[in-house]
Tab-separated table of C-alpha atoms in Angstrom:
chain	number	residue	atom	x	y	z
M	1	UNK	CA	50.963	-84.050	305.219
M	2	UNK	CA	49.200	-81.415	307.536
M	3	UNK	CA	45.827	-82.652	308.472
M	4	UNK	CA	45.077	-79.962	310.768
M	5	UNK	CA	45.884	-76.650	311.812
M	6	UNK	CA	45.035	-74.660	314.958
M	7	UNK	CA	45.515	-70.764	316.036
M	8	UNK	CA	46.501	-71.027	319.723
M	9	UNK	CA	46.719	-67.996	322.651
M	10	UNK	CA	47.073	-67.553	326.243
M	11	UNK	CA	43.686	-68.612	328.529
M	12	UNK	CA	43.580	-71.737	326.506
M	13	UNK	CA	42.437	-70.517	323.411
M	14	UNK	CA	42.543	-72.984	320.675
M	15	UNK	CA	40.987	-72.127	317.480
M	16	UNK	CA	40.617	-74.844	314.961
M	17	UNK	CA	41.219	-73.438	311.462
M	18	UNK	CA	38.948	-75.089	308.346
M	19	UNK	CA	42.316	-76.085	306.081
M	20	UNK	CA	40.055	-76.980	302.975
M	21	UNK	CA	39.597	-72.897	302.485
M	22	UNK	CA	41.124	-70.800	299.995
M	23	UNK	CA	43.943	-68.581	302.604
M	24	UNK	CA	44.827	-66.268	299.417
M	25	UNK	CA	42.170	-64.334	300.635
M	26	UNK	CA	42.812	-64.608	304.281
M	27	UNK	CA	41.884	-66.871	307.087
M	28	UNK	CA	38.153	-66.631	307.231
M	29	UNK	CA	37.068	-67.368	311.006
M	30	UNK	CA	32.654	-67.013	310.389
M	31	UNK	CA	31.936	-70.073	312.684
M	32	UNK	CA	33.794	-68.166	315.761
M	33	UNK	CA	31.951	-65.869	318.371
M	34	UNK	CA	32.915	-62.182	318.397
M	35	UNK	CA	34.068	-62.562	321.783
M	36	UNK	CA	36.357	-65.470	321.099
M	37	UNK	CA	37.759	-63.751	317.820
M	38	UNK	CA	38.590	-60.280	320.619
M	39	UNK	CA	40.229	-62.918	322.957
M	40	UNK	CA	42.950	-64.185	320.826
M	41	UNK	CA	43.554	-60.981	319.281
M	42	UNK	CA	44.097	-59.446	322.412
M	43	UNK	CA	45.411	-62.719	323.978
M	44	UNK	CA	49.300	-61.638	325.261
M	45	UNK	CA	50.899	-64.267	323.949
M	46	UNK	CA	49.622	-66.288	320.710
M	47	UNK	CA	51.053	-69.298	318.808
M	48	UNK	CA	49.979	-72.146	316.229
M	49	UNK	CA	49.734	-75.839	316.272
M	50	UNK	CA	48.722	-78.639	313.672
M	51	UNK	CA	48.809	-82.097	313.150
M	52	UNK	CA	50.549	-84.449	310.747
M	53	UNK	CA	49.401	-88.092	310.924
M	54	UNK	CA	48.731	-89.126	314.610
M	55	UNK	CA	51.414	-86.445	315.941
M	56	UNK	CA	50.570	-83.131	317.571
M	57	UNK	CA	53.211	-80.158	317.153
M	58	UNK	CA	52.939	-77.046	319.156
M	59	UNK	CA	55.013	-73.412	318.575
M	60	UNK	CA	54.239	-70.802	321.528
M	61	UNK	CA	55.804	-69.362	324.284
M	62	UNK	CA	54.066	-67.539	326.745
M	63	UNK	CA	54.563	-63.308	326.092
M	64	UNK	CA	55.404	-63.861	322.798
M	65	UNK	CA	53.273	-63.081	319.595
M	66	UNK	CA	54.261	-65.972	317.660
M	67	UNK	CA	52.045	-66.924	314.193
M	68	UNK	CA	52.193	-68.777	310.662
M	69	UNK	CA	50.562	-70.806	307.969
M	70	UNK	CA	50.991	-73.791	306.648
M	71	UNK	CA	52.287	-73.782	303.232
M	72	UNK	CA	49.861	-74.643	299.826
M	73	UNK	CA	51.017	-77.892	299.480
M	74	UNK	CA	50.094	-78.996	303.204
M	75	UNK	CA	53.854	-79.722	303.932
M	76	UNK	CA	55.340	-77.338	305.804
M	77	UNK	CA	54.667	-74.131	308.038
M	78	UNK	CA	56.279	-70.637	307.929
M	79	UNK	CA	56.376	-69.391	311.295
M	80	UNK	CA	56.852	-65.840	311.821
M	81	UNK	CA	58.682	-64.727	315.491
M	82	UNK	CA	58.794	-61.791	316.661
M	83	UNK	CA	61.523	-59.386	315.697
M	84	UNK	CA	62.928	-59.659	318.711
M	85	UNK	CA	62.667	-63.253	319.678
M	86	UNK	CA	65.736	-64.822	321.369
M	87	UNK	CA	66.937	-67.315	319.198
M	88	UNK	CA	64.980	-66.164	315.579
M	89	UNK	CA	65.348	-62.247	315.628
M	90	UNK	CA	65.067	-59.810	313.114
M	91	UNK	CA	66.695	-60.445	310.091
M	92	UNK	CA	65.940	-64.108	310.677
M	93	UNK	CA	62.696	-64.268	312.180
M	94	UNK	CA	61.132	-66.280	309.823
M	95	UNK	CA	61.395	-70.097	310.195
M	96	UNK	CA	60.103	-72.606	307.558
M	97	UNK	CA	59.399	-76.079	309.832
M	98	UNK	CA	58.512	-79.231	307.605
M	99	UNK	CA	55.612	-81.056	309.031
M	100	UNK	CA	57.744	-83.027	311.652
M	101	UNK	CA	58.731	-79.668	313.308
M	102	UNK	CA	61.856	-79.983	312.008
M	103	UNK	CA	63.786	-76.977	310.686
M	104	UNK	CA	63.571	-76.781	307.139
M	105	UNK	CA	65.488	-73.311	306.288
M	106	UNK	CA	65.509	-70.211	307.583
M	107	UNK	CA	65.237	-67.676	304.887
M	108	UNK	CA	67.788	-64.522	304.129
M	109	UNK	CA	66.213	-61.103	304.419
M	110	UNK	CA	66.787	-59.060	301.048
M	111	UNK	CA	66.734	-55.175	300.639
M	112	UNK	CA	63.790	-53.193	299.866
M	113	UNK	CA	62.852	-53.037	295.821
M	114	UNK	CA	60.360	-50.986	295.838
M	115	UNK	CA	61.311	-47.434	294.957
M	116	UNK	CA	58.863	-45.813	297.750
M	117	UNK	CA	61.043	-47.923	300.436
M	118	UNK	CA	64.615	-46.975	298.748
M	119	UNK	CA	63.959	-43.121	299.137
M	120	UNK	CA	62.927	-43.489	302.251
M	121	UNK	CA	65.641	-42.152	304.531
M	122	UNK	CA	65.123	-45.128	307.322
M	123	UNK	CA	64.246	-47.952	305.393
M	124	UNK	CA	66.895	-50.606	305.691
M	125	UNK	CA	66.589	-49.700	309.930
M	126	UNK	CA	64.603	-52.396	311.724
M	127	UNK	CA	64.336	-54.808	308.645
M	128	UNK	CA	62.098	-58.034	309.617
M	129	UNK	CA	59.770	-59.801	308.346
M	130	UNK	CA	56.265	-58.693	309.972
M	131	UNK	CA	53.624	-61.622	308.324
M	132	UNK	CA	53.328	-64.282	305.888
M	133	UNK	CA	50.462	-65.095	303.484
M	134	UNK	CA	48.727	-67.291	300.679
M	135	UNK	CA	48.440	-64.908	297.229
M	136	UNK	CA	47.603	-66.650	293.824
M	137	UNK	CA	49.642	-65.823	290.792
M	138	UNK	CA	47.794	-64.138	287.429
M	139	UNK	CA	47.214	-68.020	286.258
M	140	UNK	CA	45.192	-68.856	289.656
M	141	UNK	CA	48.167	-70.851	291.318
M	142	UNK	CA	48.774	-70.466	294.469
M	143	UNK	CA	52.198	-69.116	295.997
M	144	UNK	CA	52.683	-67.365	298.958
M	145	UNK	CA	54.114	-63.936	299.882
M	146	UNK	CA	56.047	-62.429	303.144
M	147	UNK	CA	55.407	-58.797	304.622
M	148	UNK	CA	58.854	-57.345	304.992
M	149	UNK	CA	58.625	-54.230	307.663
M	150	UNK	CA	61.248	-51.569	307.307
M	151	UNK	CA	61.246	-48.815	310.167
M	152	UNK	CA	58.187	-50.233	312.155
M	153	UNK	CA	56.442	-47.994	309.250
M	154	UNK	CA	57.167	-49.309	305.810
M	155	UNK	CA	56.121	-52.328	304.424
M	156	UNK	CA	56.683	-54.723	300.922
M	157	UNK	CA	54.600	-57.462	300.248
M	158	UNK	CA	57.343	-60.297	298.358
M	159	UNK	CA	56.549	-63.133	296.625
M	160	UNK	CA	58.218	-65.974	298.789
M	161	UNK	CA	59.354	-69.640	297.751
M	162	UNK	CA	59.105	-72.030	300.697
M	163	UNK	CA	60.939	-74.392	298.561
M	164	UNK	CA	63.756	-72.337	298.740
M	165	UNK	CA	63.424	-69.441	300.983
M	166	UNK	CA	63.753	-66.961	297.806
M	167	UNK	CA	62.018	-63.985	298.040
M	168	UNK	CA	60.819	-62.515	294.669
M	169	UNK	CA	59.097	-59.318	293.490
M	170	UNK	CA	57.480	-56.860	295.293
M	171	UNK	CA	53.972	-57.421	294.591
M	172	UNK	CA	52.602	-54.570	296.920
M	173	UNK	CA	53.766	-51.708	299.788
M	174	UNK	CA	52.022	-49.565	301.914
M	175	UNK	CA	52.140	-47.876	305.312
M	176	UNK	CA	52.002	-49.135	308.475
């Protein structure tokens, strides 16, 4: 099981993440200094690490915007690469590690659903997956849900199963 979980960034920036909070509604940093908060975000290369048992496991590479959550159930992290990573580009730029580090499954990008997407003449150019979050179903469970990017200007908010890299109903879209 993850025990911990860290947001890392060039300039050894290492920001230690309160796992007992509720991530449906974000990751809430309060305790952090404004000027620490503007340094990661602005950091040029970011990553993640987190802890299972006594072992330490690290995902960054320097110039690369690399970031991820651990999943509800404190067993595995969905890393999101960038789109045009080396080895996990666009459509497959999603990774689902188990706690080890070990690669669980890579999930398969689906079309668009939503009709404002479909119409759009340049949706299905530039399909990856931009962001992954907690979201809690109409009965208060929690699940979690992927940002799919069309264009570099479309996006769908999916319900996602870690368990097996499905990804459900559109739950949301917007602009970018």
């Amino acid at each position: 099981m993850i025990t911990a979980y860290h947001m890392i960034a060039s300039g050894n920036i290492d920001i230690p993440i309160d796992i007992t909070q509720d991530f449906s509604t974000g990751i809430n940093m309060p305790e952090m200094e404004q000027t620490a908060k503007f340094k990661y975000f602005n950091a040029h290369s970011n990553g993640l690490k987190w802890y299972s048992g006594k072992h330490e496991y690290i995902i960054y590479e320097e110039g690369r915007h690399i970031h991820g959550i651990m999943t509800p159930d404190f067993k595995k992290v969905v890393v999101i690469y960038p789109y045009d990573h080396p080895v996990f580009n666009s459509p497959g730029n999603a990774v689902i590690y188990n706690e080890d580090k070990s690669i669980y499954m890579i999930p398969p990008l689906p079309s668009p659903t939503s009709s404002k997407n479909i119409k759009s003449n340049n949706a299905f150019e530039g399909l990856y997956i931009g962001g992954v979050v907690w979201v809690r179903d109409k009965n208060g469970g929690m699940g979690m849900a992927l940002n799919l990017i069309y264009n570099r200007e479309y996006a769908e908010k999916r319900l996602f199963n870690y368990l097996t890299g499905e990804i459900g109903d559109c739950i949301d879209t917007f602009r970018l």
